[in-house]
Structures are given as C-alpha cells and as structure tokens.
PDB file of C-alpha atoms in Angstrom:
ATOM      1  CA  VAL A   1       4.292 -82.525-128.835  1.00  0.00           C
ATOM      2  CA  ILE A   2       2.903 -79.142-129.856  1.00  0.00           C
ATOM      3  CA  ALA A   3       4.498 -78.035-133.140  1.00  0.00           C
ATOM      4  CA  VAL A   4       3.870 -74.581-134.562  1.00  0.00           C
ATOM      5  CA  GLY A   5       4.911 -72.838-137.766  1.00  0.00           C
ATOM      6  CA  THR A   6       3.894 -71.500-141.151  1.00  0.00           C
ATOM      7  CA  ARG A   7       2.961 -73.645-144.132  1.00  0.00           C
ATOM      8  CA  GLY A   8       6.263 -72.953-145.824  1.00  0.00           C
ATOM      9  CA  GLN A   9       8.073 -74.452-142.813  1.00  0.00           C
ATOM     10  CA  VAL A  10       5.862 -77.516-142.349  1.00  0.00           C
ATOM     11  CA  ARG A  11       8.530 -80.081-143.237  1.00  0.00           C
ATOM     12  CA  GLU A  12      10.891 -78.453-140.763  1.00  0.00           C
ATOM     13  CA  PHE A  13       8.610 -78.452-137.708  1.00  0.00           C
ATOM     14  CA  ALA A  14       5.879 -81.086-138.272  1.00  0.00           C
ATOM     15  CA  GLY A  15       8.148 -84.139-138.468  1.00  0.00           C
ATOM     16  CA  PRO A  16       6.243 -87.372-139.237  1.00  0.00           C
ATOM     17  CA  PHE A  17       2.981 -85.414-139.531  1.00  0.00           C
ATOM     18  CA  ALA A  18       4.164 -83.107-142.315  1.00  0.00           C
ATOM     19  CA  ALA A  19       2.509 -85.078-145.110  1.00  0.00           C
ATOM     20  CA  GLU A  20      -0.818 -85.186-143.290  1.00  0.00           C
ATOM     21  CA  VAL A  21      -0.738 -81.454-142.609  1.00  0.00           C
ATOM     22  CA  GLU A  22       0.096 -80.784-146.255  1.00  0.00           C
ATOM     23  CA  SER A  23      -2.892 -82.888-147.316  1.00  0.00           C
ATOM     24  CA  THR A  24      -5.188 -80.540-145.363  1.00  0.00           C
ATOM     25  CA  PRO A  25      -6.678 -77.872-147.682  1.00  0.00           C
ATOM     26  CA  ALA A  26      -4.616 -74.693-147.579  1.00  0.00           C
ATOM     27  CA  PRO A  27      -6.654 -71.949-145.908  1.00  0.00           C
ATOM     28  CA  GLY A  28      -6.588 -68.355-147.097  1.00  0.00           C
ATOM     29  CA  ALA A  29      -4.768 -65.352-145.669  1.00  0.00           C
ATOM     30  CA  GLU A  30      -4.539 -65.304-141.863  1.00  0.00           C
ATOM     31  CA  GLY A  31      -5.872 -68.863-141.831  1.00  0.00           C
ATOM     32  CA  PHE A  32      -4.482 -72.028-140.280  1.00  0.00           C
ATOM     33  CA  SER A  33      -4.802 -75.770-140.160  1.00  0.00           C
ATOM     34  CA  LEU A  34      -4.863 -77.616-136.844  1.00  0.00           C
ATOM     35  CA  VAL A  35      -4.365 -81.375-136.571  1.00  0.00           C
ATOM     36  CA  VAL A  36      -4.386 -83.385-133.335  1.00  0.00           C
ATOM     37  CA  LYS A  37      -3.062 -86.955-133.510  1.00  0.00           C
ATOM     38  CA  HIS A  38      -2.533 -89.652-130.871  1.00  0.00           C
ATOM     39  CA  GLU A  39      -0.429 -91.966-133.077  1.00  0.00           C
ATOM     40  CA  PRO A  40       2.483 -92.541-133.359  1.00  0.00           C
ATOM     41  CA  GLN A  41       2.693 -89.988-130.550  1.00  0.00           C
ATOM     42  CA  VAL A  42       0.368 -87.414-129.008  1.00  0.00           C
ATOM     43  CA  ALA A  43       0.816 -84.281-131.094  1.00  0.00           C
ATOM     44  CA  ALA A  44      -0.934 -81.049-132.018  1.00  0.00           C
ATOM     45  CA  ILE A  45       0.282 -79.449-135.236  1.00  0.00           C
ATOM     46  CA  ILE A  46      -0.606 -75.807-135.957  1.00  0.00           C
ATOM     47  CA  CYS A  47       0.235 -74.672-139.473  1.00  0.00           C
ATOM     48  CA  GLY A  48      -0.513 -71.049-140.328  1.00  0.00           C
ATOM     49  CA  SER A  49      -0.814 -69.566-143.794  1.00  0.00           C
ATOM     50  CA  ASP A  50       1.223 -66.680-142.381  1.00  0.00           C
ATOM     51  CA  PRO A  51       2.391 -65.509-138.935  1.00  0.00           C
ATOM     52  CA  ARG A  52      -1.068 -64.214-137.990  1.00  0.00           C
ATOM     53  CA  GLY A  53      -2.555 -67.542-138.968  1.00  0.00           C
ATOM     54  CA  VAL A  54      -0.128 -69.235-136.585  1.00  0.00           C
ATOM     55  CA  LEU A  55      -1.304 -66.957-133.770  1.00  0.00           C
ATOM     56  CA  TYR A  56      -4.984 -67.689-134.470  1.00  0.00           C
ATOM     57  CA  GLY A  57      -4.246 -71.409-134.657  1.00  0.00           C
ATOM     58  CA  VAL A  58      -2.652 -71.286-131.219  1.00  0.00           C
ATOM     59  CA  GLY A  59      -5.753 -69.503-129.930  1.00  0.00           C
ATOM     60  CA  ARG A  60      -8.050 -72.185-131.381  1.00  0.00           C
ATOM     61  CA  LEU A  61      -6.001 -74.992-129.829  1.00  0.00           C
ATOM     62  CA  LEU A  62      -6.119 -73.300-126.431  1.00  0.00           C
ATOM     63  CA  ARG A  63      -9.916 -73.058-126.679  1.00  0.00           C
ATOM     64  CA  LYS A  64     -10.214 -76.703-127.698  1.00  0.00           C
ATOM     65  CA  MET A  65      -8.054 -77.966-124.849  1.00  0.00           C
ATOM     66  CA  GLU A  66      -9.317 -78.996-121.429  1.00  0.00           C
ATOM     67  CA  LEU A  67      -7.194 -78.340-118.375  1.00  0.00           C
ATOM     68  CA  ARG A  68      -7.304 -81.295-115.987  1.00  0.00           C
ATOM     69  CA  PRO A  69      -5.247 -82.076-112.863  1.00  0.00           C
ATOM     70  CA  ASN A  70      -1.697 -82.700-114.108  1.00  0.00           C
ATOM     71  CA  SER A  71      -2.733 -82.827-117.751  1.00  0.00           C
ATOM     72  CA  LEU A  72      -3.939 -81.005-120.853  1.00  0.00           C
ATOM     73  CA  GLN A  73      -6.418 -82.835-123.073  1.00  0.00           C
ATOM     74  CA  ALA A  74      -7.359 -82.181-126.683  1.00  0.00           C
ATOM     75  CA  PRO A  75      -9.864 -84.103-128.835  1.00  0.00           C
ATOM     76  CA  ALA A  76      -8.243 -86.972-130.746  1.00  0.00           C
ATOM     77  CA  GLY A  77      -8.692 -86.678-134.470  1.00  0.00           C
ATOM     78  CA  LEU A  78      -9.301 -82.935-134.363  1.00  0.00           C
ATOM     79  CA  ARG A  79      -8.778 -81.519-137.841  1.00  0.00           C
ATOM     80  CA  ILE A  80      -9.532 -77.880-138.673  1.00  0.00           C
ATOM     81  CA  ALA A  81      -8.683 -75.777-141.719  1.00  0.00           C
ATOM     82  CA  THR A  82     -10.132 -72.275-141.629  1.00  0.00           C
ATOM     83  CA  ALA A  83      -9.517 -68.632-142.475  1.00  0.00           C
ATOM     84  CA  PRO A  84     -11.211 -65.436-141.284  1.00  0.00           C
ATOM     85  CA  LYS A  85     -14.351 -64.401-143.135  1.00  0.00           C
ATOM     86  CA  PHE A  86     -13.881 -60.659-142.593  1.00  0.00           C
ATOM     87  CA  PRO A  87     -10.665 -58.770-143.415  1.00  0.00           C
ATOM     88  CA  LEU A  88     -10.988 -56.291-140.528  1.00  0.00           C
ATOM     89  CA  ARG A  89     -11.472 -57.647-137.003  1.00  0.00           C
ATOM     90  CA  GLY A  90     -10.581 -55.233-134.274  1.00  0.00           C
ATOM     91  CA  MET A  91     -11.417 -53.148-131.254  1.00  0.00           C
ATOM     92  CA  GLN A  92     -10.873 -49.604-130.056  1.00  0.00           C
ATOM     93  CA  LEU A  93      -8.979 -49.295-126.783  1.00  0.00           C
ATOM     94  CA  GLY A  94      -9.443 -45.718-125.617  1.00  0.00           C
ATOM     95  CA  TYR A  95      -7.123 -44.730-122.777  1.00  0.00           C
ATOM     96  CA  ARG A  96      -9.281 -41.842-121.606  1.00  0.00           C
ATOM     97  CA  PRO A  97     -11.890 -41.127-118.899  1.00  0.00           C
ATOM     98  CA  LYS A  98     -14.947 -42.341-120.795  1.00  0.00           C
ATOM     99  CA  VAL A  99     -15.375 -46.110-120.536  1.00  0.00           C
ATOM    100  CA  ASN A 100     -14.635 -46.310-116.788  1.00  0.00           C
ATOM    101  CA  ALA A 101     -12.094 -49.084-117.299  1.00  0.00           C
ATOM    102  CA  TYR A 102      -9.171 -48.541-119.639  1.00  0.00           C
ATOM    103  CA  ASP A 103      -7.994 -45.356-117.944  1.00  0.00           C
ATOM    104  CA  ALA A 104      -7.108 -47.415-114.852  1.00  0.00           C
ATOM    105  CA  TRP A 105      -5.117 -50.073-116.721  1.00  0.00           C
ATOM    106  CA  SER A 106      -1.354 -50.507-116.700  1.00  0.00           C
ATOM    107  CA  PRO A 107       0.677 -51.329-119.827  1.00  0.00           C
ATOM    108  CA  GLU A 108       0.856 -54.927-118.582  1.00  0.00           C
ATOM    109  CA  GLN A 109      -2.947 -55.171-118.417  1.00  0.00           C
ATOM    110  CA  PHE A 110      -3.247 -53.779-121.942  1.00  0.00           C
ATOM    111  CA  ASP A 111      -0.644 -56.300-123.106  1.00  0.00           C
ATOM    112  CA  GLN A 112      -2.636 -59.211-121.688  1.00  0.00           C
ATOM    113  CA  TYR A 113      -5.920 -57.916-123.118  1.00  0.00           C
ATOM    114  CA  ILE A 114      -4.486 -57.310-126.593  1.00  0.00           C
ATOM    115  CA  ARG A 115      -2.865 -60.753-126.555  1.00  0.00           C
ATOM    116  CA  GLU A 116      -6.207 -62.357-125.676  1.00  0.00           C
ATOM    117  CA  LEU A 117      -7.990 -60.382-128.414  1.00  0.00           C
ATOM    118  CA  ALA A 118      -5.369 -61.655-130.859  1.00  0.00           C
ATOM    119  CA  LEU A 119      -5.813 -65.268-129.744  1.00  0.00           C
ATOM    120  CA  PHE A 120      -9.538 -64.905-130.471  1.00  0.00           C
ATOM    121  CA  GLY A 121      -8.831 -63.602-133.986  1.00  0.00           C
ATOM    122  CA  ALA A 122      -8.429 -59.820-133.791  1.00  0.00           C
ATOM    123  CA  ASN A 123      -6.061 -58.366-136.384  1.00  0.00           C
ATOM    124  CA  SER A 124      -6.443 -54.636-135.641  1.00  0.00           C
ATOM    125  CA  ILE A 125      -6.415 -52.448-132.544  1.00  0.00           C
ATOM    126  CA  GLU A 126      -7.431 -48.783-132.649  1.00  0.00           C
ATOM    127  CA  ILE A 127      -5.813 -46.341-130.229  1.00  0.00           C
ATOM    128  CA  LEU A 128      -6.511 -42.670-129.501  1.00  0.00           C
ATOM    129  CA  PRO A 129      -4.398 -39.509-129.251  1.00  0.00           C
ATOM    130  CA  PRO A 130      -4.243 -37.647-125.932  1.00  0.00           C
ATOM    131  CA  ARG A 131      -6.689 -34.956-127.090  1.00  0.00           C
ATOM    132  CA  THR A 132     -10.241 -36.182-127.686  1.00  0.00           C
ATOM    133  CA  ASP A 133     -13.609 -34.958-126.435  1.00  0.00           C
ATOM    134  CA  ASP A 134     -12.774 -35.975-122.868  1.00  0.00           C
ATOM    135  CA  GLU A 135     -10.531 -34.608-120.161  1.00  0.00           C
ATOM    136  CA  ARG A 136      -6.862 -35.114-120.985  1.00  0.00           C
ATOM    137  CA  THR A 137      -6.143 -37.080-117.804  1.00  0.00           C
ATOM    138  CA  SER A 138      -7.895 -39.199-115.213  1.00  0.00           C
ATOM    139  CA  PRO A 139      -7.000 -39.721-111.537  1.00  0.00           C
ATOM    140  CA  HIS A 140      -6.818 -43.438-112.301  1.00  0.00           C
ATOM    141  CA  MET A 141      -4.168 -43.202-115.027  1.00  0.00           C
ATOM    142  CA  LYS A 142      -0.918 -45.024-114.288  1.00  0.00           C
ATOM    143  CA  ILE A 143       1.070 -43.094-116.917  1.00  0.00           C
ATOM    144  CA  PRO A 144       0.389 -40.013-119.113  1.00  0.00           C
ATOM    145  CA  PRO A 145      -1.867 -40.527-122.159  1.00  0.00           C
ATOM    146  CA  LEU A 146       0.786 -39.921-124.824  1.00  0.00           C
ATOM    147  CA  GLU A 147       3.221 -42.263-123.089  1.00  0.00           C
ATOM    148  CA  MET A 148       0.531 -44.950-123.010  1.00  0.00           C
ATOM    149  CA  MET A 149      -0.263 -44.382-126.689  1.00  0.00           C
ATOM    150  CA  VAL A 150       3.399 -45.011-127.520  1.00  0.00           C
ATOM    151  CA  LYS A 151       3.455 -48.181-125.426  1.00  0.00           C
ATOM    152  CA  LEU A 152       0.217 -49.429-126.997  1.00  0.00           C
ATOM    153  CA  SER A 153       1.634 -49.049-130.500  1.00  0.00           C
ATOM    154  CA  GLU A 154       4.637 -51.115-129.396  1.00  0.00           C
ATOM    155  CA  ILE A 155       2.456 -53.811-127.805  1.00  0.00           C
ATOM    156  CA  ILE A 156       0.166 -54.089-130.833  1.00  0.00           C
ATOM    157  CA  ASP A 157       3.158 -54.278-133.165  1.00  0.00           C
ATOM    158  CA  SER A 158       4.733 -57.023-131.027  1.00  0.00           C
ATOM    159  CA  TYR A 159       1.781 -59.293-131.899  1.00  0.00           C
ATOM    160  CA  GLY A 160       1.926 -58.374-135.581  1.00  0.00           C
ATOM    161  CA  LEU A 161      -1.473 -56.647-135.565  1.00  0.00           C
ATOM    162  CA  ASP A 162      -2.456 -53.481-137.428  1.00  0.00           C
ATOM    163  CA  VAL A 163      -2.286 -50.219-135.472  1.00  0.00           C
ATOM    164  CA  TRP A 164      -5.220 -47.927-136.168  1.00  0.00           C
ATOM    165  CA  VAL A 165      -5.381 -44.372-134.838  1.00  0.00           C
ATOM    166  CA  TRP A 166      -8.769 -42.720-134.276  1.00  0.00           C
ATOM    167  CA  TYR A 167      -7.915 -39.030-134.588  1.00  0.00           C
ATOM    168  CA  PRO A 168     -10.755 -36.489-134.312  1.00  0.00           C
ATOM    169  CA  ASN A 169     -10.221 -32.917-135.505  1.00  0.00           C
ATOM    170  CA  MET A 170     -10.500 -31.091-132.176  1.00  0.00           C
ATOM    171  CA  GLY A 171      -8.958 -27.786-133.207  1.00  0.00           C
ATOM    172  CA  LYS A 172     -11.021 -24.588-133.150  1.00  0.00           C
ATOM    173  CA  ASP A 173      -9.656 -23.160-136.390  1.00  0.00           C
ATOM    174  CA  TYR A 174      -9.029 -25.092-139.613  1.00  0.00           C
ATOM    175  CA  VAL A 175      -9.186 -22.013-141.851  1.00  0.00           C
ATOM    176  CA  LYS A 176      -6.361 -19.723-140.749  1.00  0.00           C
ATOM    177  CA  GLU A 177      -2.805 -20.757-141.453  1.00  0.00           C
ATOM    178  CA  ALA A 178      -1.767 -20.609-137.777  1.00  0.00           C
ATOM    179  CA  GLY A 179      -4.562 -22.971-136.721  1.00  0.00           C
ATOM    180  CA  ILE A 180      -3.741 -25.491-139.442  1.00  0.00           C
ATOM    181  CA  ALA A 181      -0.011 -25.313-138.610  1.00  0.00           C
ATOM    182  CA  ALA A 182      -0.700 -26.022-134.923  1.00  0.00           C
ATOM    183  CA  GLU A 183      -2.844 -29.040-135.730  1.00  0.00           C
ATOM    184  CA  LEU A 184      -0.283 -30.443-138.152  1.00  0.00           C
ATOM    185  CA  ALA A 185       2.507 -29.923-135.616  1.00  0.00           C
ATOM    186  CA  GLU A 186       0.556 -31.916-133.017  1.00  0.00           C
ATOM    187  CA  ARG A 187       0.005 -34.806-135.398  1.00  0.00           C
ATOM    188  CA  ASP A 188       3.611 -34.741-136.536  1.00  0.00           C
ATOM    189  CA  ASP A 189       4.753 -35.059-132.922  1.00  0.00           C
ATOM    190  CA  VAL A 190       2.290 -37.862-132.118  1.00  0.00           C
ATOM    191  CA  PHE A 191       2.933 -39.967-135.226  1.00  0.00           C
ATOM    192  CA  ARG A 192       6.706 -39.575-134.948  1.00  0.00           C
ATOM    193  CA  ARG A 193       6.631 -41.185-131.502  1.00  0.00           C
ATOM    194  CA  LEU A 194       4.623 -44.251-132.501  1.00  0.00           C
ATOM    195  CA  LYS A 195       6.473 -47.404-133.494  1.00  0.00           C
ATOM    196  CA  ARG A 196       3.792 -48.372-136.001  1.00  0.00           C
ATOM    197  CA  VAL A 197       0.788 -46.763-137.695  1.00  0.00           C
ATOM    198  CA  ASP A 198      -1.104 -48.668-140.397  1.00  0.00           C
ATOM    199  CA  HIS A 199      -4.327 -46.672-140.692  1.00  0.00           C
ATOM    200  CA  VAL A 200      -5.771 -43.361-139.475  1.00  0.00           C
ATOM    201  CA  LEU A 201      -9.509 -42.803-139.077  1.00  0.00           C
ATOM    202  CA  VAL A 202     -10.775 -39.223-138.843  1.00  0.00           C
ATOM    203  CA  PRO A 203     -14.376 -39.284-137.544  1.00  0.00           C
ATOM    204  CA  GLY A 204     -16.782 -36.944-139.270  1.00  0.00           C
ATOM    205  CA  GLY A 205     -18.244 -35.697-136.001  1.00  0.00           C
ATOM    206  CA  ASP A 206     -18.802 -36.965-132.430  1.00  0.00           C
ATOM    207  CA  PRO A 207     -16.432 -35.214-131.857  1.00  0.00           C
ATOM    208  CA  GLY A 208     -14.960 -32.875-134.475  1.00  0.00           C
ATOM    209  CA  ASN A 209     -16.713 -31.071-137.308  1.00  0.00           C
TER     210      ASN A 209
END
C-alpha cells in the first residue's frame, strides 16, 4: 500500500497507521512525514503538511525506492519528518536561443522537467517574456515564444508551484508618454494571457537599464 495525503486527512487515508503517523513530529510548511512499515502489511505512508509537502514526500519516496525485476523495494522502518530550509527553491526556464537547450523543447518535455524539479523540492519556476536580449525566435522552437510562455504558466500552476516572470525593461524610451504606454500595453497583453503569476522580477541591467 502507498497512501498519500495531507496531515488533516491522515485518519482518512492512513488506516491502521494513522496513529503512528500522527506521533511523528509535525514538519513545517511544505514539509512531510514518510513512514515505511512491513507489519501488519507492507505500506508507505506520505503525510504532507500541505499539498506541496505531499508532492515532496512522493519525490523522497521515489528516491528511496529501488526498482528490481518485478518489484519495488523500500527500506523497512524508514521514518522521515522534514521541511525545506529555504523558502524559495526554483529555477529559470528561458525559452529563448541562449542556453542551447530549452528552445528546442516541446511543452511535454517542459512538463516532465518541471515535474521532476518539483519532486526534488522546487517550489518556484521563473519564465521569460518573448522579448529579452536575444532573438525573438529560434529555428528549433516547436511553438511561438508567447504561446510557450502561456503553456508554461499552466504547467507550473498544475503542480501548485509559484510562477515567477523575469521581465527586463527592453524598451528604448521610458521618459516619453508614448514609450511608456507601449511598454505597459505589452505587459498588459502578456500578463492577461497567463493563467498564474505570483511574482515579477525586473532585472536592474543585463539586459535593461
């Protein structure tokens, strides 16, 4: 049995192991407890402090397991209660012709990569608008940059992670009213399309002034 849920649901999903899970110290935010028992039946119980904690607990169990012919094995007596030390744990995924990798990925590849980052404890993914210091498109791109940005926000949201946007000021004129209006109109269009935005980072240079 592999039983998964939040601490508030432990008596609903943990069955005969509920009391033992409850006796494990409650971890902090985004934390989890993981208990592996072989009696009275083989069971792994993952109890998250919150939904993210559940996700990280699943990731820890997967890393503790050994895949053998016709079986999965986990250490008997495994007992973990932990929570992340740092509140921000993320990565920038720039769909642009700079890193010689992401610009060739499909939405499905991004989905797998973001899921694996989440299982290893990431809680934030930073994406980029179509206009940065690079060319707008790459011959390797499967779909247009703005369309991919929209899909990435949906993928990140589906795993309950924070969506960051790294948005450099690339305009040539931030003094005249027309220049400011054009920049604001671009951002209004971009943000309106995204399913989720939690944070925006404006770099103070490299690029932008």
